[in-house]
Tab-separated table of C-alpha atoms and ligand atoms in Angstrom:
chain	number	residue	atom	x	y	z
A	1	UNK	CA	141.298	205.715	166.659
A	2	UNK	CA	138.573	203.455	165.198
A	3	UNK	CA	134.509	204.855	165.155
A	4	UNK	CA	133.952	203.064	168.362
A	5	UNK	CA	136.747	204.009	170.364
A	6	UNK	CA	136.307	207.742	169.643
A	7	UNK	CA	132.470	206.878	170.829
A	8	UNK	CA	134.097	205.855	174.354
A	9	UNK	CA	136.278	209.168	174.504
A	10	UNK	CA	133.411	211.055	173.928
A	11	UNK	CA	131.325	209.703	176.240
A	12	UNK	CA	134.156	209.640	178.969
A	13	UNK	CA	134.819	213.264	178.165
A	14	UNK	CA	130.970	214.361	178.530
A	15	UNK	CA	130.931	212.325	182.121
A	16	UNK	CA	134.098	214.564	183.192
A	17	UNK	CA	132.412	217.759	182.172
A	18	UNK	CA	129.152	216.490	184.493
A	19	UNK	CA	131.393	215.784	187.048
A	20	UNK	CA	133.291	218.738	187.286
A	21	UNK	CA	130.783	221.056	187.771
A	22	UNK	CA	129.204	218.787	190.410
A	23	UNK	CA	132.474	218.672	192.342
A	24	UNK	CA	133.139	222.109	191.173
A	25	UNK	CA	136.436	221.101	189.962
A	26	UNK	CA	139.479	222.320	187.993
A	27	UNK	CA	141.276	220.057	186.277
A	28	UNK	CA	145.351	220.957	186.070
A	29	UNK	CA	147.739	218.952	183.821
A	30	UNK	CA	151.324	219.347	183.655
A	31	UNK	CA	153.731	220.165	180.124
A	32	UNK	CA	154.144	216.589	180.149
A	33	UNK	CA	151.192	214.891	180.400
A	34	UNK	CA	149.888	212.435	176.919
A	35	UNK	CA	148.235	215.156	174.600
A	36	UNK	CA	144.536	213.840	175.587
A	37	UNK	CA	145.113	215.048	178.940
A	38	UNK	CA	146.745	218.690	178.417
A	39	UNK	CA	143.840	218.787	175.478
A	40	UNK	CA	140.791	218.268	178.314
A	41	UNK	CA	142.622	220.080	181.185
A	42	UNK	CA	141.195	223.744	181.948
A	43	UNK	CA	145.012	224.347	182.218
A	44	UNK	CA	148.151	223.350	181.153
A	45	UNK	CA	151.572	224.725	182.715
A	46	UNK	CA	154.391	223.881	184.319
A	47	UNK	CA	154.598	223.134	188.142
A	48	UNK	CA	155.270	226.726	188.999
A	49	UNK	CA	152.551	227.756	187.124
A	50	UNK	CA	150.266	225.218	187.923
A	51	UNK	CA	150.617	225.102	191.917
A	52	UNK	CA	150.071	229.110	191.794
A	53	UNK	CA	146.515	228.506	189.871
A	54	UNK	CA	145.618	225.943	192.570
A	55	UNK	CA	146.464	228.685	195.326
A	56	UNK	CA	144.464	230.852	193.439
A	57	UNK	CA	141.306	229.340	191.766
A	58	UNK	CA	137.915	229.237	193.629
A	59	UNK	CA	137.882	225.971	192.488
A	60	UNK	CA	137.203	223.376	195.865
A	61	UNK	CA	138.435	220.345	193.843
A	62	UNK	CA	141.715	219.910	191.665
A	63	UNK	CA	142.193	217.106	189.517
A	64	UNK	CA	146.301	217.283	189.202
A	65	UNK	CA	147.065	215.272	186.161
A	66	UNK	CA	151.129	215.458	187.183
A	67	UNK	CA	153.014	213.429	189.343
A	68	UNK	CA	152.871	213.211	192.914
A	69	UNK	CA	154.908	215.752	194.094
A	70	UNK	CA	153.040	218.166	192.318
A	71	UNK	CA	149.928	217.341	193.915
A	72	UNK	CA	151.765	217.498	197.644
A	73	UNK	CA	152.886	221.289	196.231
A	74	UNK	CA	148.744	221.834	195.383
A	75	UNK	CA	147.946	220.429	198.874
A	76	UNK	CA	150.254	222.054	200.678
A	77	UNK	CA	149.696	225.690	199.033
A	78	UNK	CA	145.434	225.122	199.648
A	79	UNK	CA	144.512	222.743	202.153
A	80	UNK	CA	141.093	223.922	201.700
A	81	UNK	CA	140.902	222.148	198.788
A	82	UNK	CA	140.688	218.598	197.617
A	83	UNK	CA	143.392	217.050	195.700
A	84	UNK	CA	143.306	214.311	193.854
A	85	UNK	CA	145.810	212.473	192.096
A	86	UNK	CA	144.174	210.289	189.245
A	87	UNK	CA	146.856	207.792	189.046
A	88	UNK	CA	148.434	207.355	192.762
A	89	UNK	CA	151.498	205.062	191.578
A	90	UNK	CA	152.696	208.506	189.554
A	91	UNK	CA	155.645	209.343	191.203
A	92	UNK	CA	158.964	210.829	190.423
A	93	UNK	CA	162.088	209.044	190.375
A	94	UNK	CA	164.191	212.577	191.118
A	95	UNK	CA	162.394	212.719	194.016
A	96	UNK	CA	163.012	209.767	195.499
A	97	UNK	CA	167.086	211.037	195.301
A	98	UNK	CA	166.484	212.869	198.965
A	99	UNK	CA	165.085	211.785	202.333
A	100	UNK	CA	164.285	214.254	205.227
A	101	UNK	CA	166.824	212.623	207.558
A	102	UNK	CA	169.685	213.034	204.495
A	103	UNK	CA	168.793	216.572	204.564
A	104	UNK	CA	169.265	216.653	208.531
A	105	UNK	CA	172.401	215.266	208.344
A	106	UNK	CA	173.697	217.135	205.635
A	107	UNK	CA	173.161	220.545	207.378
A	108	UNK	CA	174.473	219.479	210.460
A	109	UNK	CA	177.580	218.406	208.217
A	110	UNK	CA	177.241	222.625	207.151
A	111	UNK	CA	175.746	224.142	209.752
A	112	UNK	CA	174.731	227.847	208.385
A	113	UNK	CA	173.706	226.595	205.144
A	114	UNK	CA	170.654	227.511	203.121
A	115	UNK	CA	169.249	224.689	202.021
A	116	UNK	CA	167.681	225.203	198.271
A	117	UNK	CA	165.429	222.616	197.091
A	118	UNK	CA	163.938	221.484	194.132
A	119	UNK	CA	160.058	220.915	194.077
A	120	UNK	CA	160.498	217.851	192.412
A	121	UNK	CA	160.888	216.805	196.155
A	122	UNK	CA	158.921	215.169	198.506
A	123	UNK	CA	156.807	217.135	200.872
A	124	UNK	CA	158.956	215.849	204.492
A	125	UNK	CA	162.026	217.257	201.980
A	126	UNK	CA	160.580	220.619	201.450
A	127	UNK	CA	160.113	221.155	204.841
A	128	UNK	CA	163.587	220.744	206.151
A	129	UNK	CA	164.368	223.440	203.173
A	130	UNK	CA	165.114	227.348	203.489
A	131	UNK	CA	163.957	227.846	199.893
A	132	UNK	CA	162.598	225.779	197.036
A	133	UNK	CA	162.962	226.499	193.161
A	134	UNK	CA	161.962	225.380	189.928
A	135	UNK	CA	163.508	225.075	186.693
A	136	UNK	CA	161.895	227.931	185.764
A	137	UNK	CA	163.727	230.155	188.935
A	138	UNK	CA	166.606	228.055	189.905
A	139	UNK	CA	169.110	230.584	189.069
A	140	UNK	CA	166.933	233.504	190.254
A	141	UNK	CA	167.292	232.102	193.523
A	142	UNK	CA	170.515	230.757	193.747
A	143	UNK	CA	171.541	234.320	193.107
A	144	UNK	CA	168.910	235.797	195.845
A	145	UNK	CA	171.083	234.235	198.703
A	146	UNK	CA	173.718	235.614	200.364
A	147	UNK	CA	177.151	235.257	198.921
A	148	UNK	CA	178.626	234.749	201.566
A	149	UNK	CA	176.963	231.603	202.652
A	150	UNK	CA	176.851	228.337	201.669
A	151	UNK	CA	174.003	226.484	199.525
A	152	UNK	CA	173.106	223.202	199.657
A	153	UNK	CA	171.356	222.176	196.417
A	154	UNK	CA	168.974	218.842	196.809
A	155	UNK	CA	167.976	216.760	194.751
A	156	UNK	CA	169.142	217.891	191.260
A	157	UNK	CA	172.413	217.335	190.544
A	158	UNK	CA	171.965	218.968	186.731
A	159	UNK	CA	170.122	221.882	187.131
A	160	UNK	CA	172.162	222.529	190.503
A	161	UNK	CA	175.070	222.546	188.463
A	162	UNK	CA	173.494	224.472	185.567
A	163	UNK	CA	172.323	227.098	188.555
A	164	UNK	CA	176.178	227.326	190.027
A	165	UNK	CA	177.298	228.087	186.572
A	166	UNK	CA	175.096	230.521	185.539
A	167	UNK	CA	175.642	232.347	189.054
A	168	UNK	CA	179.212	231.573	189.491
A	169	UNK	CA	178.617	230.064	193.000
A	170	UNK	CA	180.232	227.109	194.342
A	171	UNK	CA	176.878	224.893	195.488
A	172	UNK	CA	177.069	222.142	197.468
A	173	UNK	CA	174.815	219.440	195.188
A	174	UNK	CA	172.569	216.449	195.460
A	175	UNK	CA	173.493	213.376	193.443
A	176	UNK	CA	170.303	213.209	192.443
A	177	UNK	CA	168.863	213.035	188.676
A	178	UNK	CA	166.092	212.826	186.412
A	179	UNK	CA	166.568	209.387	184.483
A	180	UNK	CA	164.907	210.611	181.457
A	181	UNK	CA	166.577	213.801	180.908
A	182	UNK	CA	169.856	212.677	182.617
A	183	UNK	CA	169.858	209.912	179.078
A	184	UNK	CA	169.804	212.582	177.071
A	185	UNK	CA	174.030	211.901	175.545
A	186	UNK	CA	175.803	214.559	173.101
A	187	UNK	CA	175.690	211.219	170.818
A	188	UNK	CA	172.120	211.653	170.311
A	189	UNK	CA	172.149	215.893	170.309
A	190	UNK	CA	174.662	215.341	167.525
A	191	UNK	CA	172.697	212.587	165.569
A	192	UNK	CA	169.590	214.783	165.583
A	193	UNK	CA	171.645	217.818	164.702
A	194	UNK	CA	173.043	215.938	161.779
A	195	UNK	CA	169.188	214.781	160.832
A	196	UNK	CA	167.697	218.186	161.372
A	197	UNK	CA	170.515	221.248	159.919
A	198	UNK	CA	169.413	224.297	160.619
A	199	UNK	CA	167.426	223.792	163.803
A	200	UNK	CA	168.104	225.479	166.672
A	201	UNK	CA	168.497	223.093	169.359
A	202	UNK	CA	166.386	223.490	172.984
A	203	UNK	CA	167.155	222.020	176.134
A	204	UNK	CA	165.859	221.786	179.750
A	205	UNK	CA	168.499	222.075	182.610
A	206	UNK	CA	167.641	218.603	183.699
A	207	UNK	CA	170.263	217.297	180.998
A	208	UNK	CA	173.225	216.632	182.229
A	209	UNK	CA	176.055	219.309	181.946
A	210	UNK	CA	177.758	218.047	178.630
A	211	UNK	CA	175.176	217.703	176.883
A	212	UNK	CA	173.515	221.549	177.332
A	213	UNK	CA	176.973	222.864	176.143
A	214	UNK	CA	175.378	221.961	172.996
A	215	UNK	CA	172.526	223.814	173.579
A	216	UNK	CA	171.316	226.925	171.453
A	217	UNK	CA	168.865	227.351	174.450
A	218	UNK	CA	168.394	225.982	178.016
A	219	UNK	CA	165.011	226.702	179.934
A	220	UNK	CA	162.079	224.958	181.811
A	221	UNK	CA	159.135	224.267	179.845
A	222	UNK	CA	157.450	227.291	180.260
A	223	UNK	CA	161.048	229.416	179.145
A	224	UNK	CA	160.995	226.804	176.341
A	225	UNK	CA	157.400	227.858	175.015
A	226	UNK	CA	158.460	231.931	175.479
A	227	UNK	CA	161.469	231.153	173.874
A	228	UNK	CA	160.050	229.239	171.028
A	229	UNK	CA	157.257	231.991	170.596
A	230	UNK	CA	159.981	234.575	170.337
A	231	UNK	CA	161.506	233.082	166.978
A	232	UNK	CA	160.267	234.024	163.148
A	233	UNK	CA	158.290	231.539	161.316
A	234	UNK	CA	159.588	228.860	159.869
A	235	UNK	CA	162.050	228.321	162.881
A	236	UNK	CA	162.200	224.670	163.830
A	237	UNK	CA	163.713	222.911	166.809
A	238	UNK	CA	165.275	220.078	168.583
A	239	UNK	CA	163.273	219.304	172.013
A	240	UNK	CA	165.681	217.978	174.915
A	241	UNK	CA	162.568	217.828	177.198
A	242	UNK	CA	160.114	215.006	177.889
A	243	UNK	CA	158.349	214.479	174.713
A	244	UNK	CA	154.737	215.967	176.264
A	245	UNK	CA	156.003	219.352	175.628
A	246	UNK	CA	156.171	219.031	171.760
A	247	UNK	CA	152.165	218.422	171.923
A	248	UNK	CA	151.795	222.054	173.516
A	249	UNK	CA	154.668	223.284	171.442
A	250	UNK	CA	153.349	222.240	168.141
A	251	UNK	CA	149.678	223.346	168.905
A	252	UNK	CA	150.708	226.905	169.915
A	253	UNK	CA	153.234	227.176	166.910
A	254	UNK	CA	151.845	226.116	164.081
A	255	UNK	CA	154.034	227.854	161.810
A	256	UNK	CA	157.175	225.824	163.336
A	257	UNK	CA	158.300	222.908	163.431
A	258	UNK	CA	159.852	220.379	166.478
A	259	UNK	CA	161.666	217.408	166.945
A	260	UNK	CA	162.116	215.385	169.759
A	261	UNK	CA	165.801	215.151	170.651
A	262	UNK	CA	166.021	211.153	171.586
A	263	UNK	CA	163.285	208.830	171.784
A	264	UNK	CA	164.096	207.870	175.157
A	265	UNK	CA	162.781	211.274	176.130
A	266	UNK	CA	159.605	209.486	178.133
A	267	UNK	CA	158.780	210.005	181.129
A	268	UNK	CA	156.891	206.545	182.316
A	269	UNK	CA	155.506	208.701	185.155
A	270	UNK	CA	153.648	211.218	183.342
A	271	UNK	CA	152.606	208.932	180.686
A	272	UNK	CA	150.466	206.892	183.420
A	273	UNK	CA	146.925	209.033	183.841
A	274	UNK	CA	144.129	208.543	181.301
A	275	UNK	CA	141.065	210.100	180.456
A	276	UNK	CA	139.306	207.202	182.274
A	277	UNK	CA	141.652	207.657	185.293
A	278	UNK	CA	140.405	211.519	185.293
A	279	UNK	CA	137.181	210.565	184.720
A	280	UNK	CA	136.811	207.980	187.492
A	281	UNK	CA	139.046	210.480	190.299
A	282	UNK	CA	136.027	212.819	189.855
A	283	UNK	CA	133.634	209.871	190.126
A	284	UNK	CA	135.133	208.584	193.420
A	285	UNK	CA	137.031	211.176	194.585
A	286	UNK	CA	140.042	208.828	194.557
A	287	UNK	CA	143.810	209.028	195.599
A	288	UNK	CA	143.354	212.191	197.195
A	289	UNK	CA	146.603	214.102	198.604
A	290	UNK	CA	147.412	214.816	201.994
A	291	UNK	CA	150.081	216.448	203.935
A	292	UNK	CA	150.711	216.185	207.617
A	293	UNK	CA	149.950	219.332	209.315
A	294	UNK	CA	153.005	220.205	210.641
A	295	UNK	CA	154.890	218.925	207.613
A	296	UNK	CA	152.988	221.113	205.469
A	297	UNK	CA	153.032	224.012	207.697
A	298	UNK	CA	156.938	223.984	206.718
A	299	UNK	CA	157.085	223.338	203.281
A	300	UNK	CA	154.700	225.787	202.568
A	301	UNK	CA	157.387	228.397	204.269
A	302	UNK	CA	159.476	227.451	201.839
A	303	UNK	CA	157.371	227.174	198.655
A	304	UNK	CA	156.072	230.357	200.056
A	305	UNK	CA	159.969	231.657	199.918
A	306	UNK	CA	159.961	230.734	196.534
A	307	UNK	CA	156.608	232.498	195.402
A	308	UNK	CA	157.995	236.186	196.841
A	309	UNK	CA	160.636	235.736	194.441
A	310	UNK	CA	158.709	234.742	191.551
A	311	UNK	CA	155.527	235.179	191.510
A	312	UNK	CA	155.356	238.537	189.769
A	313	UNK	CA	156.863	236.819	187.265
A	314	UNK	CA	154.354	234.097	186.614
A	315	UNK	CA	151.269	234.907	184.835
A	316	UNK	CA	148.364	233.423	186.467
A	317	UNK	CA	145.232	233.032	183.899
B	401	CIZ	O1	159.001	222.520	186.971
B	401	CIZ	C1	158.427	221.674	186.306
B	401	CIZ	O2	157.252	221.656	186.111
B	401	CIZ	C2	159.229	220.611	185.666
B	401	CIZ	C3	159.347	219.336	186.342
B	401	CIZ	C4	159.767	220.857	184.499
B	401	CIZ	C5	159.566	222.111	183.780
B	401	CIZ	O3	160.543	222.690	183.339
B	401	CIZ	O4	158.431	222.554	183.633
């Protein structure tokens, strides 16, 4: 960055501070946001972690630097509050996979079903849905339903599968993927092996099921970081995530080293907000998130679900 351009940041960054006290703000990002962002967020998390701090801070504005389902989850969790969104076009592909009305017609295709969704979902989604997970409880959950009945597992095809094979359960799955870790191919996981001996390799259940049975380790972002802070100095790692997570990696490891697996791991999404976009969503209080009431009556029900499972598990700054 030349002299000027840091001048700019600086300046940008002193007119978010002002603002956020005025609006008396909190300002979330997600794992995979650019490294400026996580760097002048008060927190950084997954969207477990960062959807329980929104239910939880006394905050009355949050500036969710994420995608857009991630600000419905904020929204629907504290309608209190103000959520804003600082880029609105951030959305998520995976997302996109499910409609309300497929979900309709898919449990009246198995009626008795629980329906377990993933929150990378829309908000009309989640509340058609028994139960929603993340990467970080998929499995939990899976296993927290009866045995006996069936489970229909939207939108995720990969970490549904990854969830039915770590319970043995038969689940009834989405098609639905994430186009940046679903391009994650063995190819690649073998070229980087081949570049990097000796490291273990890390991967996020996203990937698609061949390529995490060449994984040392599968986890969400936030089992990622645990796992990574687990292992002796030294230790380095190949990264099948999106390629934000090496930032917070790499800052709270300094003593180990990562790679990125591909370098297709980009999410176009999450790359989108900048420190001017932050900066100006305080400003205007722009592209803020709503819910329909009744909508978000129901998803919260189910994100609510979710929390009684988890939420002891999660720790909350
Ligand atoms: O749950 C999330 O936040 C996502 C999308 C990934 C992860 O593992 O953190």
């Amino acid at each position: 960055m030349d002299a000027q351009s840091v001048k700019v940041t600086q300046e940008l960054l002193r007119q978010i501070t002002v603002l956020k006290k005025e609006r008396e703000a909190v300002i979330l990002a997600h794992n995979y946001q650019p490294p400026e962002i996580q760097d002048l967020a008060d927190y950084t998390g997954d969207s477990l972690e960062l959807s329980m701090i929104a239910a939880k801070t006394p905050a009355k504005v949050i500036v969710f630097c994420g995608v857009r389902f991630m600000g419905e989850t904020a929204a629907i969790l504290s309608p209190e509050k103000t959520v804003l969104l600082p880029v609105w076009e951030a959305g998520c592909t995976l997302a996109e996979y499910a409609t309300a009305e497929q979900i309709r017609e898919m449990k009246r295709k198995h009626p008795g079903a629980a329906v377990v969704t993933y929150v990378n979902s829309s908000a009309e989604v989640k509340a058609e849905t028994d139960i929603c997970c993340t990467s970080a409880n998929a499995v939990e959950i899976v296993a927290s339903i009866d045995r006996n009945r069936p489970v229909i597992f939207v939108p995720d095809y990969n970490l549904g599968h990854y969830a039915a094979k770590k319970t043995g359960r038969e689940l009834i799955l989405w098609n639905g993927c994430c186009p940046t870790h679903a391009l994650l191919s063995t190819f690649a996981v073998a070229k980087a092996r081949k570049k990097w001996p000796g490291a273990q390799v890390i991967m996020h259940p996203e990937c698609k099921p061949e390529t995490l049975e060449l994984a040392d380790f599968v986890g969400s972002t936030s089992g990622m970081l645990k796992h990574v802070k687990k292992q002796p100095a030294g230790t380095s790692f190949i990264v099948g995530t999106e390629v934000g997570l090496l930032h917070r990696l790499q800052k709270e490891n300094p003593d180990k080293t990562f790679h990125v697996a591909s370098d297709y791991l980009i999410c176009p999404m999450m790359k989108m907000a900048t420190i001017k976009d932050v900066k100006e969503s305080l400003e205007k209080m722009q592209h803020v998130v709503t819910v329909e009431e009744d909508v978000r009556k129901r998803a919260k029900a189910a994100v609510d679900a979710m929390l009684r499972y988890t939420s002891a598990a999660v720790k909350v700054p």
